[in-house]
mmCIF file with all atom_site columns, N, CA and C in Angstrom:
data_model
loop_
_atom_site.group_PDB
_atom_site.id
_atom_site.type_symbol
_atom_site.label_atom_id
_atom_site.label_alt_id
_atom_site.label_comp_id
_atom_site.label_asym_id
_atom_site.label_entity_id
_atom_site.label_seq_id
_atom_site.pdbx_PDB_ins_code
_atom_site.Cartn_x
_atom_site.Cartn_y
_atom_site.Cartn_z
_atom_site.occupancy
_atom_site.B_iso_or_equiv
_atom_site.pdbx_formal_charge
_atom_site.auth_seq_id
_atom_site.auth_comp_id
_atom_site.auth_asym_id
_atom_site.auth_atom_id
_atom_site.pdbx_PDB_model_num
ATOM 1   N N  . UNK A 1 1  ? -25.986 -19.945 -47.202 1.00 52.00 ? 1  UNK A N  1
ATOM 2   C CA . UNK A 1 1  ? -25.647 -21.073 -46.391 1.00 52.00 ? 1  UNK A CA 1
ATOM 3   C C  . UNK A 1 1  ? -24.790 -20.582 -45.217 1.00 52.00 ? 1  UNK A C  1
ATOM 4   N N  . UNK A 1 2  ? -25.059 -21.094 -44.047 1.00 57.00 ? 2  UNK A N  1
ATOM 5   C CA . UNK A 1 2  ? -24.343 -20.697 -42.845 1.00 57.00 ? 2  UNK A CA 1
ATOM 6   C C  . UNK A 1 2  ? -22.937 -21.271 -42.858 1.00 57.00 ? 2  UNK A C  1
ATOM 7   N N  . UNK A 1 3  ? -22.047 -20.473 -42.281 1.00 59.00 ? 3  UNK A N  1
ATOM 8   C CA . UNK A 1 3  ? -20.656 -20.890 -42.200 1.00 59.00 ? 3  UNK A CA 1
ATOM 9   C C  . UNK A 1 3  ? -20.470 -21.879 -41.058 1.00 59.00 ? 3  UNK A C  1
ATOM 10  N N  . UNK A 1 4  ? -19.642 -22.881 -41.254 1.00 55.00 ? 4  UNK A N  1
ATOM 11  C CA . UNK A 1 4  ? -19.377 -23.874 -40.212 1.00 55.00 ? 4  UNK A CA 1
ATOM 12  C C  . UNK A 1 4  ? -18.514 -23.249 -39.128 1.00 55.00 ? 4  UNK A C  1
ATOM 13  N N  . UNK A 1 5  ? -18.842 -23.495 -37.869 1.00 63.00 ? 5  UNK A N  1
ATOM 14  C CA . UNK A 1 5  ? -18.061 -22.964 -36.746 1.00 63.00 ? 5  UNK A CA 1
ATOM 15  C C  . UNK A 1 5  ? -16.777 -23.755 -36.579 1.00 63.00 ? 5  UNK A C  1
ATOM 16  N N  . UNK A 1 6  ? -15.738 -23.003 -36.359 1.00 75.00 ? 6  UNK A N  1
ATOM 17  C CA . UNK A 1 6  ? -14.446 -23.630 -36.133 1.00 75.00 ? 6  UNK A CA 1
ATOM 18  C C  . UNK A 1 6  ? -14.370 -24.067 -34.677 1.00 75.00 ? 6  UNK A C  1
ATOM 19  N N  . UNK A 1 7  ? -13.834 -25.200 -34.415 1.00 82.00 ? 7  UNK A N  1
ATOM 20  C CA . UNK A 1 7  ? -13.701 -25.699 -33.047 1.00 82.00 ? 7  UNK A CA 1
ATOM 21  C C  . UNK A 1 7  ? -12.714 -24.862 -32.245 1.00 82.00 ? 7  UNK A C  1
ATOM 22  N N  . UNK A 1 8  ? -12.964 -24.724 -30.974 1.00 87.00 ? 8  UNK A N  1
ATOM 23  C CA . UNK A 1 8  ? -12.086 -23.967 -30.090 1.00 87.00 ? 8  UNK A CA 1
ATOM 24  C C  . UNK A 1 8  ? -11.008 -24.904 -29.552 1.00 87.00 ? 8  UNK A C  1
ATOM 25  N N  . UNK A 1 9  ? -9.792  -24.434 -29.582 1.00 93.00 ? 9  UNK A N  1
ATOM 26  C CA . UNK A 1 9  ? -8.686  -25.181 -28.984 1.00 93.00 ? 9  UNK A CA 1
ATOM 27  C C  . UNK A 1 9  ? -8.638  -24.791 -27.509 1.00 93.00 ? 9  UNK A C  1
ATOM 28  N N  . UNK A 1 10 ? -9.325  -25.562 -26.700 1.00 95.00 ? 10 UNK A N  1
ATOM 29  C CA . UNK A 1 10 ? -9.471  -25.224 -25.287 1.00 95.00 ? 10 UNK A CA 1
ATOM 30  C C  . UNK A 1 10 ? -8.134  -25.134 -24.561 1.00 95.00 ? 10 UNK A C  1
ATOM 31  N N  . UNK A 1 11 ? -7.224  -26.023 -24.866 1.00 96.00 ? 11 UNK A N  1
ATOM 32  C CA . UNK A 1 11 ? -5.927  -26.008 -24.186 1.00 96.00 ? 11 UNK A CA 1
ATOM 33  C C  . UNK A 1 11 ? -5.175  -24.708 -24.455 1.00 96.00 ? 11 UNK A C  1
ATOM 34  N N  . UNK A 1 12 ? -5.216  -24.244 -25.700 1.00 96.00 ? 12 UNK A N  1
ATOM 35  C CA . UNK A 1 12 ? -4.545  -22.986 -26.037 1.00 96.00 ? 12 UNK A CA 1
ATOM 36  C C  . UNK A 1 12 ? -5.212  -21.820 -25.325 1.00 96.00 ? 12 UNK A C  1
ATOM 37  N N  . UNK A 1 13 ? -6.526  -21.798 -25.314 1.00 96.00 ? 13 UNK A N  1
ATOM 38  C CA . UNK A 1 13 ? -7.251  -20.714 -24.660 1.00 96.00 ? 13 UNK A CA 1
ATOM 39  C C  . UNK A 1 13 ? -6.988  -20.716 -23.149 1.00 96.00 ? 13 UNK A C  1
ATOM 40  N N  . UNK A 1 14 ? -6.936  -21.895 -22.558 1.00 97.00 ? 14 UNK A N  1
ATOM 41  C CA . UNK A 1 14 ? -6.648  -22.000 -21.127 1.00 97.00 ? 14 UNK A CA 1
ATOM 42  C C  . UNK A 1 14 ? -5.243  -21.486 -20.833 1.00 97.00 ? 14 UNK A C  1
ATOM 43  N N  . UNK A 1 15 ? -4.294  -21.816 -21.694 1.00 97.00 ? 15 UNK A N  1
ATOM 44  C CA . UNK A 1 15 ? -2.928  -21.329 -21.516 1.00 97.00 ? 15 UNK A CA 1
ATOM 45  C C  . UNK A 1 15 ? -2.876  -19.806 -21.608 1.00 97.00 ? 15 UNK A C  1
ATOM 46  N N  . UNK A 1 16 ? -3.636  -19.217 -22.535 1.00 97.00 ? 16 UNK A N  1
ATOM 47  C CA . UNK A 1 16 ? -3.678  -17.760 -22.666 1.00 97.00 ? 16 UNK A CA 1
ATOM 48  C C  . UNK A 1 16 ? -4.254  -17.119 -21.407 1.00 97.00 ? 16 UNK A C  1
ATOM 49  N N  . UNK A 1 17 ? -5.328  -17.689 -20.897 1.00 98.00 ? 17 UNK A N  1
ATOM 50  C CA . UNK A 1 17 ? -5.952  -17.152 -19.689 1.00 98.00 ? 17 UNK A CA 1
ATOM 51  C C  . UNK A 1 17 ? -5.003  -17.294 -18.495 1.00 98.00 ? 17 UNK A C  1
ATOM 52  N N  . UNK A 1 18 ? -4.343  -18.436 -18.385 1.00 98.00 ? 18 UNK A N  1
ATOM 53  C CA . UNK A 1 18 ? -3.376  -18.637 -17.307 1.00 98.00 ? 18 UNK A CA 1
ATOM 54  C C  . UNK A 1 18 ? -2.258  -17.596 -17.374 1.00 98.00 ? 18 UNK A C  1
ATOM 55  N N  . UNK A 1 19 ? -1.791  -17.297 -18.575 1.00 98.00 ? 19 UNK A N  1
ATOM 56  C CA . UNK A 1 19 ? -0.737  -16.290 -18.745 1.00 98.00 ? 19 UNK A CA 1
ATOM 57  C C  . UNK A 1 19 ? -1.236  -14.914 -18.307 1.00 98.00 ? 19 UNK A C  1
ATOM 58  N N  . UNK A 1 20 ? -2.477  -14.590 -18.654 1.00 98.00 ? 20 UNK A N  1
ATOM 59  C CA . UNK A 1 20 ? -3.047  -13.312 -18.228 1.00 98.00 ? 20 UNK A CA 1
ATOM 60  C C  . UNK A 1 20 ? -3.169  -13.247 -16.712 1.00 98.00 ? 20 UNK A C  1
ATOM 61  N N  . UNK A 1 21 ? -3.603  -14.325 -16.108 1.00 98.00 ? 21 UNK A N  1
ATOM 62  C CA . UNK A 1 21 ? -3.734  -14.371 -14.642 1.00 98.00 ? 21 UNK A CA 1
ATOM 63  C C  . UNK A 1 21 ? -2.379  -14.151 -13.994 1.00 98.00 ? 21 UNK A C  1
ATOM 64  N N  . UNK A 1 22 ? -1.360  -14.797 -14.521 1.00 98.00 ? 22 UNK A N  1
ATOM 65  C CA . UNK A 1 22 ? -0.007  -14.644 -13.986 1.00 98.00 ? 22 UNK A CA 1
ATOM 66  C C  . UNK A 1 22 ? 0.459   -13.200 -14.081 1.00 98.00 ? 22 UNK A C  1
ATOM 67  N N  . UNK A 1 23 ? 0.214   -12.564 -15.235 1.00 98.00 ? 23 UNK A N  1
ATOM 68  C CA . UNK A 1 23 ? 0.608   -11.160 -15.411 1.00 98.00 ? 23 UNK A CA 1
ATOM 69  C C  . UNK A 1 23 ? -0.124  -10.257 -14.429 1.00 98.00 ? 23 UNK A C  1
ATOM 70  N N  . UNK A 1 24 ? -1.424  -10.472 -14.264 1.00 98.00 ? 24 UNK A N  1
ATOM 71  C CA . UNK A 1 24 ? -2.211  -9.634  -13.369 1.00 98.00 ? 24 UNK A CA 1
ATOM 72  C C  . UNK A 1 24 ? -1.794  -9.842  -11.914 1.00 98.00 ? 24 UNK A C  1
ATOM 73  N N  . UNK A 1 25 ? -1.485  -11.069 -11.531 1.00 98.00 ? 25 UNK A N  1
ATOM 74  C CA . UNK A 1 25 ? -1.023  -11.326 -10.168 1.00 98.00 ? 25 UNK A CA 1
ATOM 75  C C  . UNK A 1 25 ? 0.284   -10.591 -9.906  1.00 98.00 ? 25 UNK A C  1
ATOM 76  N N  . UNK A 1 26 ? 1.184   -10.632 -10.899 1.00 98.00 ? 26 UNK A N  1
ATOM 77  C CA . UNK A 1 26 ? 2.459   -9.925  -10.761 1.00 98.00 ? 26 UNK A CA 1
ATOM 78  C C  . UNK A 1 26 ? 2.209   -8.422  -10.636 1.00 98.00 ? 26 UNK A C  1
ATOM 79  N N  . UNK A 1 27 ? 1.293   -7.900  -11.423 1.00 98.00 ? 27 UNK A N  1
ATOM 80  C CA . UNK A 1 27 ? 0.956   -6.479  -11.356 1.00 98.00 ? 27 UNK A CA 1
ATOM 81  C C  . UNK A 1 27 ? 0.398   -6.126  -9.990  1.00 98.00 ? 27 UNK A C  1
ATOM 82  N N  . UNK A 1 28 ? -0.467  -6.957  -9.451  1.00 98.00 ? 28 UNK A N  1
ATOM 83  C CA . UNK A 1 28 ? -1.048  -6.716  -8.131  1.00 98.00 ? 28 UNK A CA 1
ATOM 84  C C  . UNK A 1 28 ? 0.044   -6.700  -7.070  1.00 98.00 ? 28 UNK A C  1
ATOM 85  N N  . UNK A 1 29 ? 0.959   -7.644  -7.131  1.00 98.00 ? 29 UNK A N  1
ATOM 86  C CA . UNK A 1 29 ? 2.054   -7.690  -6.164  1.00 98.00 ? 29 UNK A CA 1
ATOM 87  C C  . UNK A 1 29 ? 2.893   -6.421  -6.259  1.00 98.00 ? 29 UNK A C  1
ATOM 88  N N  . UNK A 1 30 ? 3.199   -5.987  -7.469  1.00 98.00 ? 30 UNK A N  1
ATOM 89  C CA . UNK A 1 30 ? 3.990   -4.769  -7.658  1.00 98.00 ? 30 UNK A CA 1
ATOM 90  C C  . UNK A 1 30 ? 3.247   -3.548  -7.125  1.00 98.00 ? 30 UNK A C  1
ATOM 91  N N  . UNK A 1 31 ? 1.950   -3.485  -7.376  1.00 98.00 ? 31 UNK A N  1
ATOM 92  C CA . UNK A 1 31 ? 1.160   -2.355  -6.888  1.00 98.00 ? 31 UNK A CA 1
ATOM 93  C C  . UNK A 1 31 ? 1.059   -2.354  -5.364  1.00 98.00 ? 31 UNK A C  1
ATOM 94  N N  . UNK A 1 32 ? 0.946   -3.524  -4.767  1.00 98.00 ? 32 UNK A N  1
ATOM 95  C CA . UNK A 1 32 ? 0.913   -3.602  -3.306  1.00 98.00 ? 32 UNK A CA 1
ATOM 96  C C  . UNK A 1 32 ? 2.238   -3.148  -2.702  1.00 98.00 ? 32 UNK A C  1
ATOM 97  N N  . UNK A 1 33 ? 3.349   -3.499  -3.335  1.00 98.00 ? 33 UNK A N  1
ATOM 98  C CA . UNK A 1 33 ? 4.666   -3.049  -2.868  1.00 98.00 ? 33 UNK A CA 1
ATOM 99  C C  . UNK A 1 33 ? 4.786   -1.537  -2.995  1.00 98.00 ? 33 UNK A C  1
ATOM 100 N N  . UNK A 1 34 ? 4.322   -0.996  -4.125  1.00 98.00 ? 34 UNK A N  1
ATOM 101 C CA . UNK A 1 34 ? 4.362   0.452   -4.341  1.00 98.00 ? 34 UNK A CA 1
ATOM 102 C C  . UNK A 1 34 ? 3.525   1.168   -3.281  1.00 98.00 ? 34 UNK A C  1
ATOM 103 N N  . UNK A 1 35 ? 2.340   0.605   -2.972  1.00 98.00 ? 35 UNK A N  1
ATOM 104 C CA . UNK A 1 35 ? 1.463   1.201   -1.965  1.00 98.00 ? 35 UNK A CA 1
ATOM 105 C C  . UNK A 1 35 ? 2.148   1.217   -0.607  1.00 98.00 ? 35 UNK A C  1
ATOM 106 N N  . UNK A 1 36 ? 2.813   0.119   -0.275  1.00 98.00 ? 36 UNK A N  1
ATOM 107 C CA . UNK A 1 36 ? 3.528   0.028   0.996   1.00 98.00 ? 36 UNK A CA 1
ATOM 108 C C  . UNK A 1 36 ? 4.635   1.077   1.071   1.00 98.00 ? 36 UNK A C  1
ATOM 109 N N  . UNK A 1 37 ? 5.379   1.248   -0.021  1.00 98.00 ? 37 UNK A N  1
ATOM 110 C CA . UNK A 1 37 ? 6.436   2.249   -0.067  1.00 98.00 ? 37 UNK A CA 1
ATOM 111 C C  . UNK A 1 37 ? 5.861   3.651   0.104   1.00 98.00 ? 37 UNK A C  1
ATOM 112 N N  . UNK A 1 38 ? 4.737   3.925   -0.556  1.00 98.00 ? 38 UNK A N  1
ATOM 113 C CA . UNK A 1 38 ? 4.109   5.237   -0.443  1.00 98.00 ? 38 UNK A CA 1
ATOM 114 C C  . UNK A 1 38 ? 3.608   5.497   0.975   1.00 98.00 ? 38 UNK A C  1
ATOM 115 N N  . UNK A 1 39 ? 3.019   4.489   1.599   1.00 98.00 ? 39 UNK A N  1
ATOM 116 C CA . UNK A 1 39 ? 2.553   4.649   2.984   1.00 98.00 ? 39 UNK A CA 1
ATOM 117 C C  . UNK A 1 39 ? 3.729   4.911   3.920   1.00 98.00 ? 39 UNK A C  1
ATOM 118 N N  . UNK A 1 40 ? 4.844   4.223   3.701   1.00 98.00 ? 40 UNK A N  1
ATOM 119 C CA . UNK A 1 40 ? 6.035   4.457   4.525   1.00 98.00 ? 40 UNK A CA 1
ATOM 120 C C  . UNK A 1 40 ? 6.587   5.859   4.309   1.00 98.00 ? 40 UNK A C  1
ATOM 121 N N  . UNK A 1 41 ? 6.614   6.320   3.070   1.00 98.00 ? 41 UNK A N  1
ATOM 122 C CA . UNK A 1 41 ? 7.105   7.663   2.776   1.00 98.00 ? 41 UNK A CA 1
ATOM 123 C C  . UNK A 1 41 ? 6.187   8.714   3.399   1.00 98.00 ? 41 UNK A C  1
ATOM 124 N N  . UNK A 1 42 ? 4.884   8.475   3.335   1.00 98.00 ? 42 UNK A N  1
ATOM 125 C CA . UNK A 1 42 ? 3.917   9.401   3.938   1.00 98.00 ? 42 UNK A CA 1
ATOM 126 C C  . UNK A 1 42 ? 4.130   9.467   5.446   1.00 98.00 ? 42 UNK A C  1
ATOM 127 N N  . UNK A 1 43 ? 4.289   8.307   6.068   1.00 98.00 ? 43 UNK A N  1
ATOM 128 C CA . UNK A 1 43 ? 4.511   8.249   7.514   1.00 98.00 ? 43 UNK A CA 1
ATOM 129 C C  . UNK A 1 43 ? 5.780   9.007   7.888   1.00 98.00 ? 43 UNK A C  1
ATOM 130 N N  . UNK A 1 44 ? 6.831   8.794   7.130   1.00 98.00 ? 44 UNK A N  1
ATOM 131 C CA . UNK A 1 44 ? 8.104   9.483   7.390   1.00 98.00 ? 44 UNK A CA 1
ATOM 132 C C  . UNK A 1 44 ? 7.933   10.995  7.266   1.00 98.00 ? 44 UNK A C  1
ATOM 133 N N  . UNK A 1 45 ? 7.212   11.442  6.251   1.00 98.00 ? 45 UNK A N  1
ATOM 134 C CA . UNK A 1 45 ? 6.981   12.882  6.068   1.00 98.00 ? 45 UNK A CA 1
ATOM 135 C C  . UNK A 1 45 ? 6.170   13.446  7.230   1.00 98.00 ? 45 UNK A C  1
ATOM 136 N N  . UNK A 1 46 ? 5.181   12.706  7.694   1.00 98.00 ? 46 UNK A N  1
ATOM 137 C CA . UNK A 1 46 ? 4.368   13.163  8.822   1.00 98.00 ? 46 UNK A CA 1
ATOM 138 C C  . UNK A 1 46 ? 5.197   13.241  10.102  1.00 98.00 ? 46 UNK A C  1
ATOM 139 N N  . UNK A 1 47 ? 6.055   12.242  10.314  1.00 97.00 ? 47 UNK A N  1
ATOM 140 C CA . UNK A 1 47 ? 6.926   12.250  11.492  1.00 97.00 ? 47 UNK A CA 1
ATOM 141 C C  . UNK A 1 47 ? 7.868   13.450  11.436  1.00 97.00 ? 47 UNK A C  1
ATOM 142 N N  . UNK A 1 48 ? 8.435   13.717  10.261  1.00 97.00 ? 48 UNK A N  1
ATOM 143 C CA . UNK A 1 48 ? 9.335   14.864  10.109  1.00 97.00 ? 48 UNK A CA 1
ATOM 144 C C  . UNK A 1 48 ? 8.607   16.177  10.369  1.00 97.00 ? 48 UNK A C  1
ATOM 145 N N  . UNK A 1 49 ? 7.390   16.296  9.853   1.00 97.00 ? 49 UNK A N  1
ATOM 146 C CA . UNK A 1 49 ? 6.611   17.515  10.068  1.00 97.00 ? 49 UNK A CA 1
ATOM 147 C C  . UNK A 1 49 ? 6.301   17.697  11.554  1.00 97.00 ? 49 UNK A C  1
ATOM 148 N N  . UNK A 1 50 ? 5.954   16.611  12.212  1.00 96.00 ? 50 UNK A N  1
ATOM 149 C CA . UNK A 1 50 ? 5.665   16.663  13.643  1.00 96.00 ? 50 UNK A CA 1
ATOM 150 C C  . UNK A 1 50 ? 6.907   17.053  14.433  1.00 96.00 ? 50 UNK A C  1
ATOM 151 N N  . UNK A 1 51 ? 8.021   16.448  14.119  1.00 96.00 ? 51 UNK A N  1
ATOM 152 C CA . UNK A 1 51 ? 9.260   16.758  14.819  1.00 96.00 ? 51 UNK A CA 1
ATOM 153 C C  . UNK A 1 51 ? 9.659   18.220  14.601  1.00 96.00 ? 51 UNK A C  1
ATOM 154 N N  . UNK A 1 52 ? 9.523   18.703  13.360  1.00 96.00 ? 52 UNK A N  1
ATOM 155 C CA . UNK A 1 52 ? 9.837   20.110  13.081  1.00 96.00 ? 52 UNK A CA 1
ATOM 156 C C  . UNK A 1 52 ? 8.946   21.041  13.900  1.00 96.00 ? 52 UNK A C  1
ATOM 157 N N  . UNK A 1 53 ? 7.657   20.717  14.018  1.00 96.00 ? 53 UNK A N  1
ATOM 158 C CA . UNK A 1 53 ? 6.735   21.533  14.800  1.00 96.00 ? 53 UNK A CA 1
ATOM 159 C C  . UNK A 1 53 ? 7.131   21.529  16.276  1.00 96.00 ? 53 UNK A C  1
ATOM 160 N N  . UNK A 1 54 ? 7.556   20.385  16.784  1.00 95.00 ? 54 UNK A N  1
ATOM 161 C CA . UNK A 1 54 ? 8.006   20.304  18.177  1.00 95.00 ? 54 UNK A CA 1
ATOM 162 C C  . UNK A 1 54 ? 9.229   21.187  18.374  1.00 95.00 ? 54 UNK A C  1
ATOM 163 N N  . UNK A 1 55 ? 10.167  21.120  17.447  1.00 95.00 ? 55 UNK A N  1
ATOM 164 C CA . UNK A 1 55 ? 11.379  21.936  17.537  1.00 95.00 ? 55 UNK A CA 1
ATOM 165 C C  . UNK A 1 55 ? 11.044  23.431  17.525  1.00 95.00 ? 55 UNK A C  1
ATOM 166 N N  . UNK A 1 56 ? 10.135  23.832  16.636  1.00 96.00 ? 56 UNK A N  1
ATOM 167 C CA . UNK A 1 56 ? 9.754   25.248  16.550  1.00 96.00 ? 56 UNK A CA 1
ATOM 168 C C  . UNK A 1 56 ? 9.041   25.727  17.812  1.00 96.00 ? 56 UNK A C  1
ATOM 169 N N  . UNK A 1 57 ? 8.331   24.826  18.481  1.00 95.00 ? 57 UNK A N  1
ATOM 170 C CA . UNK A 1 57 ? 7.584   25.206  19.676  1.00 95.00 ? 57 UNK A CA 1
ATOM 171 C C  . UNK A 1 57 ? 8.487   25.423  20.885  1.00 95.00 ? 57 UNK A C  1
ATOM 172 N N  . UNK A 1 58 ? 9.702   24.917  20.809  1.00 95.00 ? 58 UNK A N  1
ATOM 173 C CA . UNK A 1 58 ? 10.622  25.050  21.926  1.00 95.00 ? 58 UNK A CA 1
ATOM 174 C C  . UNK A 1 58 ? 10.418  23.984  22.991  1.00 95.00 ? 58 UNK A C  1
ATOM 175 N N  . UNK A 1 59 ? 9.532   23.060  22.737  1.00 95.00 ? 59 UNK A N  1
ATOM 176 C CA . UNK A 1 59 ? 9.294   21.972  23.688  1.00 95.00 ? 59 UNK A CA 1
ATOM 177 C C  . UNK A 1 59 ? 10.164  20.780  23.313  1.00 95.00 ? 59 UNK A C  1
ATOM 178 N N  . UNK A 1 60 ? 10.295  19.878  24.254  1.00 94.00 ? 60 UNK A N  1
ATOM 179 C CA . UNK A 1 60 ? 11.026  18.641  23.980  1.00 94.00 ? 60 UNK A CA 1
ATOM 180 C C  . UNK A 1 60 ? 10.023  17.569  23.568  1.00 94.00 ? 60 UNK A C  1
ATOM 181 N N  . UNK A 1 61 ? 10.543  16.502  23.020  1.00 93.00 ? 61 UNK A N  1
ATOM 182 C CA . UNK A 1 61 ? 9.688   15.373  22.648  1.00 93.00 ? 61 UNK A CA 1
ATOM 183 C C  . UNK A 1 61 ? 9.006   14.820  23.899  1.00 93.00 ? 61 UNK A C  1
ATOM 184 N N  . UNK A 1 62 ? 9.746   14.752  25.008  1.00 93.00 ? 62 UNK A N  1
ATOM 185 C CA . UNK A 1 62 ? 9.154   14.262  26.261  1.00 93.00 ? 62 UNK A CA 1
ATOM 186 C C  . UNK A 1 62 ? 8.008   15.156  26.724  1.00 93.00 ? 62 UNK A C  1
ATOM 187 N N  . UNK A 1 63 ? 8.150   16.488  26.568  1.00 93.00 ? 63 UNK A N  1
ATOM 188 C CA . UNK A 1 63 ? 7.063   17.406  26.926  1.00 93.00 ? 63 UNK A CA 1
ATOM 189 C C  . UNK A 1 63 ? 5.802   17.083  26.138  1.00 93.00 ? 63 UNK A C  1
ATOM 190 N N  . UNK A 1 64 ? 5.976   16.895  24.848  1.00 92.00 ? 64 UNK A N  1
ATOM 191 C CA . UNK A 1 64 ? 4.823   16.634  23.984  1.00 92.00 ? 64 UNK A CA 1
ATOM 192 C C  . UNK A 1 64 ? 4.217   15.274  24.302  1.00 92.00 ? 64 UNK A C  1
ATOM 193 N N  . UNK A 1 65 ? 5.055   14.288  24.534  1.00 92.00 ? 65 UNK A N  1
ATOM 194 C CA . UNK A 1 65 ? 4.549   12.962  24.892  1.00 92.00 ? 65 UNK A CA 1
ATOM 195 C C  . UNK A 1 65 ? 3.766   13.000  26.194  1.00 92.00 ? 65 UNK A C  1
ATOM 196 N N  . UNK A 1 66 ? 4.235   13.778  27.154  1.00 93.00 ? 66 UNK A N  1
ATOM 197 C CA . UNK A 1 66 ? 3.505   13.858  28.423  1.00 93.00 ? 66 UNK A CA 1
ATOM 198 C C  . UNK A 1 66 ? 2.180   14.582  28.242  1.00 93.00 ? 66 UNK A C  1
ATOM 199 N N  . UNK A 1 67 ? 2.101   15.508  27.289  1.00 92.00 ? 67 UNK A N  1
ATOM 200 C CA . UNK A 1 67 ? 0.827   16.164  26.990  1.00 92.00 ? 67 UNK A CA 1
ATOM 201 C C  . UNK A 1 67 ? -0.140  15.198  26.317  1.00 92.00 ? 67 UNK A C  1
ATOM 202 N N  . UNK A 1 68 ? 0.383   14.363  25.452  1.00 91.00 ? 68 UNK A N  1
ATOM 203 C CA . UNK A 1 68 ? -0.461  13.427  24.713  1.00 91.00 ? 68 UNK A CA 1
ATOM 204 C C  . UNK A 1 68 ? -0.858  12.213  25.534  1.00 91.00 ? 68 UNK A C  1
ATOM 205 N N  . UNK A 1 69 ? 0.025   11.792  26.446  1.00 92.00 ? 69 UNK A N  1
ATOM 206 C CA . UNK A 1 69 ? -0.213  10.596  27.256  1.00 92.00 ? 69 UNK A CA 1
ATOM 207 C C  . UNK A 1 69 ? -0.035  10.925  28.728  1.00 92.00 ? 69 UNK A C  1
ATOM 208 N N  . UNK A 1 70 ? -0.950  11.658  29.325  1.00 84.00 ? 70 UNK A N  1
ATOM 209 C CA . UNK A 1 70 ? -0.767  12.010  30.735  1.00 84.00 ? 70 UNK A CA 1
ATOM 210 C C  . UNK A 1 70 ? -0.875  10.759  31.616  1.00 84.00 ? 70 UNK A C  1
ATOM 211 N N  . UNK A 1 71 ? -0.095  10.754  32.674  1.00 81.00 ? 71 UNK A N  1
ATOM 212 C CA . UNK A 1 71 ? -0.171  9.652   33.634  1.00 81.00 ? 71 UNK A CA 1
ATOM 213 C C  . UNK A 1 71 ? -1.441  9.805   34.448  1.00 81.00 ? 71 UNK A C  1
ATOM 214 N N  . UNK A 1 72 ? -1.939  8.748   35.062  1.00 74.00 ? 72 UNK A N  1
ATOM 215 C CA . UNK A 1 72 ? -3.173  8.854   35.853  1.00 74.00 ? 72 UNK A CA 1
ATOM 216 C C  . UNK A 1 72 ? -3.075  9.911   36.946  1.00 74.00 ? 72 UNK A C  1
ATOM 217 N N  . UNK A 1 73 ? -1.910  10.069  37.570  1.00 68.00 ? 73 UNK A N  1
ATOM 218 C CA . UNK A 1 73 ? -1.754  11.054  38.633  1.00 68.00 ? 73 UNK A CA 1
ATOM 219 C C  . UNK A 1 73 ? -1.887  12.467  38.059  1.00 68.00 ? 73 UNK A C  1
ATOM 220 N N  . UNK A 1 74 ? -1.292  12.711  36.902  1.00 58.00 ? 74 UNK A N  1
ATOM 221 C CA . UNK A 1 74 ? -1.397  14.032  36.274  1.00 58.00 ? 74 UNK A CA 1
ATOM 222 C C  . UNK A 1 74 ? -2.815  14.307  35.818  1.00 58.00 ? 74 UNK A C  1
ATOM 223 N N  . UNK A 1 75 ? -3.487  13.289  35.334  1.00 57.00 ? 75 UNK A N  1
ATOM 224 C CA . UNK A 1 75 ? -4.825  13.436  34.814  1.00 57.00 ? 75 UNK A CA 1
ATOM 225 C C  . UNK A 1 75 ? -5.822  13.758  35.934  1.00 57.00 ? 75 UNK A C  1
ATOM 226 N N  . UNK A 1 76 ? -5.626  13.144  37.104  1.00 59.00 ? 76 UNK A N  1
ATOM 227 C CA . UNK A 1 76 ? -6.539  13.353  38.229  1.00 59.00 ? 76 UNK A CA 1
ATOM 228 C C  . UNK A 1 76 ? -6.339  14.713  38.862  1.00 59.00 ? 76 UNK A C  1
ATOM 229 N N  . UNK A 1 77 ? -5.134  15.288  38.718  1.00 52.00 ? 77 UNK A N  1
ATOM 230 C CA . UNK A 1 77 ? -4.656  16.477  39.330  1.00 52.00 ? 77 UNK A CA 1
ATOM 231 C C  . UNK A 1 77 ? -5.522  17.602  39.468  1.00 52.00 ? 77 UNK A C  1
#
């Protein structure tokens, strides 16, 4: 003889799913914050590496900026 199926308590199941959604949303927010921190740290490291290279080259920041962004008069020269 087949066993009778027990009824599902939908309200309890919905509450469980809602709790899981809340936890996952919190995890996503935390991971997005961590990603932002990592991107900022990476940017800072790249800026430091660039600045160190400029210092070793003996050029000034303005020299390098003028090489990277020549004015129209310099470019036409």
